[in-house]
Coordinates of C-alpha atoms in Angstrom, one line a residue:
X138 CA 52.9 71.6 62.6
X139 CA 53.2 69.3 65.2
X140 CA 55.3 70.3 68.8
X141 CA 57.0 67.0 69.9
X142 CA 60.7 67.7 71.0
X143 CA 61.9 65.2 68.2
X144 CA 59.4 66.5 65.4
X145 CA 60.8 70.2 66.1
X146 CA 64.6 68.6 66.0
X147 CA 63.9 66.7 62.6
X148 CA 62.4 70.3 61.2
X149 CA 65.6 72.3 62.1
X150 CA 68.3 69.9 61.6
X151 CA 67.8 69.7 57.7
X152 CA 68.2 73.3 57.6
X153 CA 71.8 74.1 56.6
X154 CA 73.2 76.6 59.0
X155 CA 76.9 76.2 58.6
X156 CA 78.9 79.2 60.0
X157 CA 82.1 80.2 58.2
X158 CA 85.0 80.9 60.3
X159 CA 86.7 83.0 57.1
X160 CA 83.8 85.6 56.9
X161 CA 83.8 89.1 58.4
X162 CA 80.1 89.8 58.5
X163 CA 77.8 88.5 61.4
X164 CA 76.1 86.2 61.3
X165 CA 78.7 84.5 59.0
X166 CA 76.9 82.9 56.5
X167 CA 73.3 84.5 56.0
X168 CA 71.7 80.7 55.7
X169 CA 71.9 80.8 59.3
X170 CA 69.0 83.5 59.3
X171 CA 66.8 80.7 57.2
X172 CA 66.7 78.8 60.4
X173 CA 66.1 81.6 63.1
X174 CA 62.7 82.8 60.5
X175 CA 61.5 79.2 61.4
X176 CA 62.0 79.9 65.1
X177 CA 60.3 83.0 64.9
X178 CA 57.5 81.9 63.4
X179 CA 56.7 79.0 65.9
X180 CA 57.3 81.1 68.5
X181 CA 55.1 83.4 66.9
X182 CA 52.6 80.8 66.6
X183 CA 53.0 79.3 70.6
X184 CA 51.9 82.9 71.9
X185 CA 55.4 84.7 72.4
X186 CA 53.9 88.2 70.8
X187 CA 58.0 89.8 70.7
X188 CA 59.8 87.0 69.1
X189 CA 62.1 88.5 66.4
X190 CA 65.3 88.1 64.6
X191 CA 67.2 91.1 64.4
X192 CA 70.6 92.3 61.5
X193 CA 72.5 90.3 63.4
X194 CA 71.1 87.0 63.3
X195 CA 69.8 86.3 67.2
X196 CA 66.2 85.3 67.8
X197 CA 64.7 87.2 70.9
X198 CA 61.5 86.2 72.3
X199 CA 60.0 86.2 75.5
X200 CA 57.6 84.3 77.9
X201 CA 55.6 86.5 80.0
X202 CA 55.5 85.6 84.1
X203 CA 52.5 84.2 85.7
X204 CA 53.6 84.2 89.1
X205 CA 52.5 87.2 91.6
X206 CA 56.4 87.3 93.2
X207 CA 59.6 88.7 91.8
X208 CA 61.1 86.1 90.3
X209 CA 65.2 87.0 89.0
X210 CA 64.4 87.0 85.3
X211 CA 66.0 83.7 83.6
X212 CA 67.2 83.0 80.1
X213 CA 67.3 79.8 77.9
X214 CA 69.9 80.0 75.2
X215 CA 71.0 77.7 72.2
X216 CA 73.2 78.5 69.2
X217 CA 71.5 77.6 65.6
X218 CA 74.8 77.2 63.8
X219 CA 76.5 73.9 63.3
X220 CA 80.1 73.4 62.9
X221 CA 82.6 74.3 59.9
X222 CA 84.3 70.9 60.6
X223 CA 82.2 68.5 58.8
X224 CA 79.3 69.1 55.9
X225 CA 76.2 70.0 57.0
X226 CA 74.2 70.9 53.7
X227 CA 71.6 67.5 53.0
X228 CA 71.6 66.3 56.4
X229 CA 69.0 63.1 56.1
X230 CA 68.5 62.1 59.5
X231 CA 67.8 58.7 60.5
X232 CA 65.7 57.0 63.4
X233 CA 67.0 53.7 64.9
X234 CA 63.6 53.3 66.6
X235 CA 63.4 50.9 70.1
X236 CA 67.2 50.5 70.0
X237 CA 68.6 47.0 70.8
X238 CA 72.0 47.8 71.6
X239 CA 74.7 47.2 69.9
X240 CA 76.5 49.1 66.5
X241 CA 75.0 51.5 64.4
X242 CA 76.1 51.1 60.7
X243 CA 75.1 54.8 59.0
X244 CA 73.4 53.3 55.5
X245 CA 74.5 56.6 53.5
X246 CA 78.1 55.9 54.1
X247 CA 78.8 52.2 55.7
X248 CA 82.5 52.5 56.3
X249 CA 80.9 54.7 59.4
X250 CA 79.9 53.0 62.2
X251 CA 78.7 54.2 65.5
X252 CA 80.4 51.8 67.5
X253 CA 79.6 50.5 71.2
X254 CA 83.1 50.4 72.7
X255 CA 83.8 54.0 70.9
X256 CA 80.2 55.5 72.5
X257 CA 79.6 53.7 76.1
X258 CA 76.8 55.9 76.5
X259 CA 74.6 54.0 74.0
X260 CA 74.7 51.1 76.9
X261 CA 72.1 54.0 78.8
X262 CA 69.9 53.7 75.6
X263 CA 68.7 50.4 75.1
X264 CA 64.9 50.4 74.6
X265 CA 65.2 54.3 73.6
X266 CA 64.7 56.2 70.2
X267 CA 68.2 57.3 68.1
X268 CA 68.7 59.7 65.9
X269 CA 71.8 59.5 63.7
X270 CA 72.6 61.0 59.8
X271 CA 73.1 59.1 57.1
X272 CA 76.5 59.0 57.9
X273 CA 77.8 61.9 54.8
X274 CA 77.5 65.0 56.7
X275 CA 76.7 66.0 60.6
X276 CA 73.9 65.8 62.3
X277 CA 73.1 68.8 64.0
X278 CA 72.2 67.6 67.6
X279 CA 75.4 70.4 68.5
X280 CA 72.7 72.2 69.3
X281 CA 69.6 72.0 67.1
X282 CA 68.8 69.6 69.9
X283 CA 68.8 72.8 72.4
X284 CA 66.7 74.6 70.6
X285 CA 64.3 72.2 70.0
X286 CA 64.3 71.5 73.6
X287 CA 63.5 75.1 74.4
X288 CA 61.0 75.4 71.9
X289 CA 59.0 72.3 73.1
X290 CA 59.5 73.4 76.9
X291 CA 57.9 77.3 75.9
X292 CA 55.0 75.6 74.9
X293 CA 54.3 73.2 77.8
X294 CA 54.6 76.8 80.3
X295 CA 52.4 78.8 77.6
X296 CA 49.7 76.0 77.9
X297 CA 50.3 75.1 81.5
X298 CA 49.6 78.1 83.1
X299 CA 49.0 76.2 86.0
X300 CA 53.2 76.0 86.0
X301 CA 53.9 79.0 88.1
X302 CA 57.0 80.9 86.8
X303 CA 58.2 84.6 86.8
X304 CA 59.3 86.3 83.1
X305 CA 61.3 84.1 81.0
X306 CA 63.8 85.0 78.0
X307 CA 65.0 83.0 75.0
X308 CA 68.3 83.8 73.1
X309 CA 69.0 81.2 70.2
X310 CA 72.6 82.8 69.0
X311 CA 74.3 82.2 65.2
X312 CA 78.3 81.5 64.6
X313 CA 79.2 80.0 68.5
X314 CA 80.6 77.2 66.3
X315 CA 83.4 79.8 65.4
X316 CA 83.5 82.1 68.9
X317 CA 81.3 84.5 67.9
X318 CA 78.1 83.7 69.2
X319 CA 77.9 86.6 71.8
X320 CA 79.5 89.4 70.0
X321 CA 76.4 91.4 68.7
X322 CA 74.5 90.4 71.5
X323 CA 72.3 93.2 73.2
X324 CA 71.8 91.9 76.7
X325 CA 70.0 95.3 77.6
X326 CA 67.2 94.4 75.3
X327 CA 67.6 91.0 76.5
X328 CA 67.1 91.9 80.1
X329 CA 67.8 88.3 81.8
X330 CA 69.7 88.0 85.5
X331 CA 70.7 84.4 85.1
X332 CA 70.6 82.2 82.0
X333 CA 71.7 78.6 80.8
X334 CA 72.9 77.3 77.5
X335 CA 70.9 74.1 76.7
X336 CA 74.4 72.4 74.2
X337 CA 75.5 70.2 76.7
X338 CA 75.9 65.8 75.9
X339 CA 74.9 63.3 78.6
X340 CA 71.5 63.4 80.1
X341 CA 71.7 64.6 83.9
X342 CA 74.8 67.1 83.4
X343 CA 75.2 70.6 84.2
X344 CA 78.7 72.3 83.9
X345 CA 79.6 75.2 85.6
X346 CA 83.2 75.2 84.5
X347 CA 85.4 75.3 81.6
X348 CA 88.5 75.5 80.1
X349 CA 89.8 79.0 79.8
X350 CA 91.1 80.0 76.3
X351 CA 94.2 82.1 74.5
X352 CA 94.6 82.1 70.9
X353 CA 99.0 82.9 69.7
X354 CA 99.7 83.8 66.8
X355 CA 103.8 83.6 66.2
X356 CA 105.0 85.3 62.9
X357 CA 108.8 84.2 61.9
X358 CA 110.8 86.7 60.0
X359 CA 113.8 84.6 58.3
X360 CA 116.7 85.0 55.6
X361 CA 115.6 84.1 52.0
X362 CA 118.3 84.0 49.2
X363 CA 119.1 82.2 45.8
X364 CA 119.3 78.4 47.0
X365 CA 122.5 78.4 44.8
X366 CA 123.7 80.8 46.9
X367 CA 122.5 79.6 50.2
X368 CA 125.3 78.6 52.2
X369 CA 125.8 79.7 55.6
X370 CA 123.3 82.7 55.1
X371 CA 120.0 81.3 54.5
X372 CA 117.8 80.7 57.7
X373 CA 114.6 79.1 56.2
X374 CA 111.0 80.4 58.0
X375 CA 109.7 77.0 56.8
X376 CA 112.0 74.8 58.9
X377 CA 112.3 77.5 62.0
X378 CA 108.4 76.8 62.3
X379 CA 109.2 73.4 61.9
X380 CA 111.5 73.3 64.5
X381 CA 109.2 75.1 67.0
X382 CA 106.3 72.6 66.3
X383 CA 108.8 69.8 67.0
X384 CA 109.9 70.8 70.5
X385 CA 106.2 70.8 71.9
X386 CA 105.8 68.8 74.8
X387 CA 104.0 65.8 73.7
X388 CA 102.7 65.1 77.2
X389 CA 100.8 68.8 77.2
X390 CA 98.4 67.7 73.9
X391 CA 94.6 67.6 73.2
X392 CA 96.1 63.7 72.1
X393 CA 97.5 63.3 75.3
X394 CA 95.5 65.0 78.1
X395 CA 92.4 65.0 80.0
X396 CA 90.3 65.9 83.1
X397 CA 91.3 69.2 84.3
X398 CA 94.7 69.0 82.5
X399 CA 95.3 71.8 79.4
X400 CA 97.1 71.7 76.4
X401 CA 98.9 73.5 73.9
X402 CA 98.1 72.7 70.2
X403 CA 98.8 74.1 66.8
X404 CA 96.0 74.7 64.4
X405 CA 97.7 76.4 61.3
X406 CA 100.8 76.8 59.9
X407 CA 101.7 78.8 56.4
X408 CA 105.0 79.6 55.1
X409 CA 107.6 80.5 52.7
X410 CA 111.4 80.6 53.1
X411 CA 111.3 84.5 53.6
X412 CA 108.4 84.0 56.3
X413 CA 106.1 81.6 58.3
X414 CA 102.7 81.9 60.6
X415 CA 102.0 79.4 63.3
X416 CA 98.6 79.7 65.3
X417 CA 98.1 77.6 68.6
X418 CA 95.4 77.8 71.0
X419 CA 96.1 77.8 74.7
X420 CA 93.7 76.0 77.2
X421 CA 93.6 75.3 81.0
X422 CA 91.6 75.7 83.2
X423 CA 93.3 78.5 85.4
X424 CA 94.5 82.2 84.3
X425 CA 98.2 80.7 85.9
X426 CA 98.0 77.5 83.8
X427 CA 97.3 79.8 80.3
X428 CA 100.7 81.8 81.2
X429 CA 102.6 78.6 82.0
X430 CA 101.6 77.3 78.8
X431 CA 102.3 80.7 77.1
X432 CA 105.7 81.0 78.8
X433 CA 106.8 77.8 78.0
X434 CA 105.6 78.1 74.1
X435 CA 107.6 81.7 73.6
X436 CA 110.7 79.9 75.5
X437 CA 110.6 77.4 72.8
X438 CA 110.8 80.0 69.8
X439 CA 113.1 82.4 71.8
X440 CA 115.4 78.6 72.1
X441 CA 115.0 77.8 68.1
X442 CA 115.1 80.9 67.0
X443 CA 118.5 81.6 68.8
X444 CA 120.1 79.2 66.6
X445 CA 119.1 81.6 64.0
X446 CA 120.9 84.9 63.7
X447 CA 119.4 86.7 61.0
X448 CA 115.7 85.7 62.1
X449 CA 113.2 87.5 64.3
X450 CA 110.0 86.8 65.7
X451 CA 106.8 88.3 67.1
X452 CA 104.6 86.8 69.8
X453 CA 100.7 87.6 69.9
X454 CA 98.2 86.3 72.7
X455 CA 94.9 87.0 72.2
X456 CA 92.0 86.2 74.9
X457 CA 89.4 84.0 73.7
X458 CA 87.2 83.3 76.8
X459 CA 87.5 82.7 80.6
X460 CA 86.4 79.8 82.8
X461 CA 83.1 80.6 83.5
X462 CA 83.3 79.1 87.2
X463 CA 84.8 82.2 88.5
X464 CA 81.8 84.2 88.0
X465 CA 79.2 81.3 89.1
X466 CA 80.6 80.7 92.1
X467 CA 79.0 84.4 93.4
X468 CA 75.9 83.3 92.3
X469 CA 75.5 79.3 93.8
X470 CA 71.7 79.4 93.2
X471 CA 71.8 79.4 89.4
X472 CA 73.6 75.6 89.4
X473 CA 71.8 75.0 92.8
X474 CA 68.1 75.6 91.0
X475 CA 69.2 73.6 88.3
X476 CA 70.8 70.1 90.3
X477 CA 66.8 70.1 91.7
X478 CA 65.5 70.4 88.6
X479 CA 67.2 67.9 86.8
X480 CA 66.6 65.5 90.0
X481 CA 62.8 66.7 89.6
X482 CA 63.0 65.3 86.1
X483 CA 63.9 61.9 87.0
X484 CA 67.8 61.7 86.8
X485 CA 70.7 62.2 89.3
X486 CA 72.4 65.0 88.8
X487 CA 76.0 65.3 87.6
X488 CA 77.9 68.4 88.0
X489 CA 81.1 68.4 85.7
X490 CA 83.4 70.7 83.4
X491 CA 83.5 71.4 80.1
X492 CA 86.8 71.0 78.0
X493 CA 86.0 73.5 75.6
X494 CA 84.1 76.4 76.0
X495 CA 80.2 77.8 75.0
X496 CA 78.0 81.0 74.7
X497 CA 77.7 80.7 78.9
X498 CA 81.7 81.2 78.9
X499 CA 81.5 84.8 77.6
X500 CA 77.9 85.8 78.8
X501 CA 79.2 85.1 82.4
X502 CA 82.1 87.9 82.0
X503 CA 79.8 89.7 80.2
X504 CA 77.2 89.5 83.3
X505 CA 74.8 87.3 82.4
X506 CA 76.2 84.2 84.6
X507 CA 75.4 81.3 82.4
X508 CA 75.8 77.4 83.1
X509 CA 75.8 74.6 80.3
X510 CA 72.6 71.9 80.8
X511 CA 72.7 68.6 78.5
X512 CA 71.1 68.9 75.6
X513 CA 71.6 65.2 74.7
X514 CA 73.6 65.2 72.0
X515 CA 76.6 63.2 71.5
X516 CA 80.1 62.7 69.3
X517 CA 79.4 66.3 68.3
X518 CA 81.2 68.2 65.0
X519 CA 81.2 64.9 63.1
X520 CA 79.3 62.3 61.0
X521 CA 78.7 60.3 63.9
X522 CA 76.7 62.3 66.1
X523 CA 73.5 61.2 67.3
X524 CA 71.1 61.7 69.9
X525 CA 68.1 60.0 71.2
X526 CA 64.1 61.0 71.9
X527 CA 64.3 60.1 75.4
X528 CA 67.3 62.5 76.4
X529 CA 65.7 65.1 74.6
X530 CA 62.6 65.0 76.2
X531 CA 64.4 64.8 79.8
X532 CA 66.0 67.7 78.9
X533 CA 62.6 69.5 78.0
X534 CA 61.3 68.3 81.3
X535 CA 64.3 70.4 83.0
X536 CA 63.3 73.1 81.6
X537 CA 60.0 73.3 82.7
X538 CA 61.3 72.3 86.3
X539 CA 63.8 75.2 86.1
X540 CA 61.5 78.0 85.5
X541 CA 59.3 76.1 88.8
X542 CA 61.8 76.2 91.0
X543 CA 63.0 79.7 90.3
X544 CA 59.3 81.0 91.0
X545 CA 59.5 78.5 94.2
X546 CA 62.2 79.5 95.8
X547 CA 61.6 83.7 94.9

């Protein structure tokens, strides 16, 4: 077994560990376990005597400190699920080695092509080491790429003792993919103060915000009768949900928007003519913004349903997660510690926000504050991810600079 970042990352990725938004059980889909057995057993194997994976598919494990002062306790956390939106059973990574620049035609499928002008930030990897698939399923770097990170930086501190650091935990969570990756967790046996997510893209970033998140679900009640018989008394759920999807604002989109701006966008939609589902999710990055946006959205059914008599609706918002900055903000010296360390490890740092959410999002109302760190991994959820050696191996590096400047500055 050999303990290079990459080597790790190849090991995992061709592990399938798909997680199934339609299950009930947790994890979701039990090949996720497959995966977190691995982990244990290299962690297992690196010195980490309590690694384990328990029912509910989370790895524990802990580094012991070697540092005489209290140090806050610090956790390292990656997810080992990969999303349901593309195939990731027989992922056959590929390594563009001493990239020259320009694009990357995947050989299992050519009509995909990694493309310059699509991915800018392959201009940053000229010289470097890609990894891409074969272009028929994802690749995994979302977040395989964390948790080989964290694996490769236990190591270095286990062998280094010279690398003075105070106790140090590692979580490696199943089904984030599907907003679930927290919701066995038991952060009393974990025992962490502060921790960071390691799923982050470009090399140098660390986000301490992100978008906050409502699910709706709108069921339409309408008037089904004999179509022969339909005049002026049948009110058809089908085209009532129709209607409402039509009066969106186009300018308040995921198409359409960016930055700090949130959206409203439909994700399902069943039907007959006696009754119809919609589902949206909400985001923005304030609390005000989500209830703008929910507002507006019930507005819009209230207006189209009101040209419909016989018809009724109901209205469900369900929280998803909260902008993470809220709780960070109290505690400056988790993103503080981290900005030096990824300075210490060569690169500016770049503080930004996430549009989208991760683990960190509901471990920091939770109480475990929890900042995202790059991972390295880019174009996630599709055939065209990739990654390269390099950014992985800067993002080991932080690591190892992280748990020094915690002990430093105790």
């Amino acid at each position: 077994m050999t303990d290079t970042v990459l080597d790790r990352f190849l090991r995992y990725v061709v592990i399938d560990t798909q997680s199934d938004p339609s299950s009930s059980t947790q994890p979701t889909t039990g090949k996720q376990k497959d995966l977190g057995r691995v982990l244990v057993e290299e962690l297992l194997t690196i010195g980490l005597a309590d690694a384990h994976l328990d029912e509910h598919g989370y790895v524990y494990a802990t580094i012991p400190a070697n540092s005489d002062k209290t140090v806050p306790v610090i956790c390292f956390c990656s997810h080992m699920d990969t999303a349901p939106d593309f195939s990731g059973t027989g992922v056959k990574p590929q390594i563009v080695t001493n990239y020259a620049g320009g694009d990357i035609k995947l050989i299992g499928d050519p009509s995909r092509v990694i493309r310059v002008a699509e991915h800018p930030e392959l201009n940053n990897q000229i010289g470097n080491d890609i990894v891409t698939t074969d272009g028929t399923t994802l690749l995994g770097a979302d977040d395989k790429a964390g948790l080989a990170e964290i694996m490769t930086a236990a190591k270095i501190l286990v062998d280094n003792p010279e690398i003075r650091h105070g106790t140090i935990k590692l979580l490696f969570t199943p089904d984030e993919e599907v907003g679930r990756g927290v919701n066995k967790v038991d952060l009393k046996k974990l025992g962490a103060d502060f921790a960071y997510t390691m799923d982050g893209e470009t090399a140098g970033h660390i986000e301490d915000e992100t978008f906050s998140a409502d699910g709706v679900e709108i069921g339409i009640s309408g008037v089904a009768i004999h179509p022969g018989f339909a005049k002026d008394r049948m009110e058809n759920a089908i085209k009532i949900a129709g209607a409402i999807i039509d009066r969106l604002p186009k300018e308040i989109a995921p198409e359409t928007t960016e930055g700090k701006q949130g959206f409203i966008h439909p994700t399902g939609v069943t039907g007959s003519m006696e009754k119809a589902s919609l589902s949206f999710i909400i985001r923005d990055f304030t609390d005000e913004g989500l209830v703008e946006k929910e507002t507006m959205l019930e507005a819009i059914v209230e207006e189209v349903i009101s040209a419909y008599p016989g018809s009724t609706y109901h209205f469900q918002v369900k929280e998803q997660y909260r902008n993470m900055k809220v709780v960070l903000d109290r505690h400056p010296e988790i993103v503080d510690n981290a900005i030096e360390a990824v300075r210490r490890a060569g690169m500016t740092p770049v503080r930004g926000s996430i549009r989208g959410g991760t683990d960190g999002s509901r471990l920091s109302f939770m109480g475990l504050p929890c900042p995202n760190i790059f991972a390295g991994g880019h174009a996630f959820h599709s055939p065209l991810e990739w990654v390269s050696r390099q950014d992985m191996e800067k993002a080991v590096k932080t690591i190892v600079e992280l748990a020094r400047v915690w002990e430093e500055r105790a």
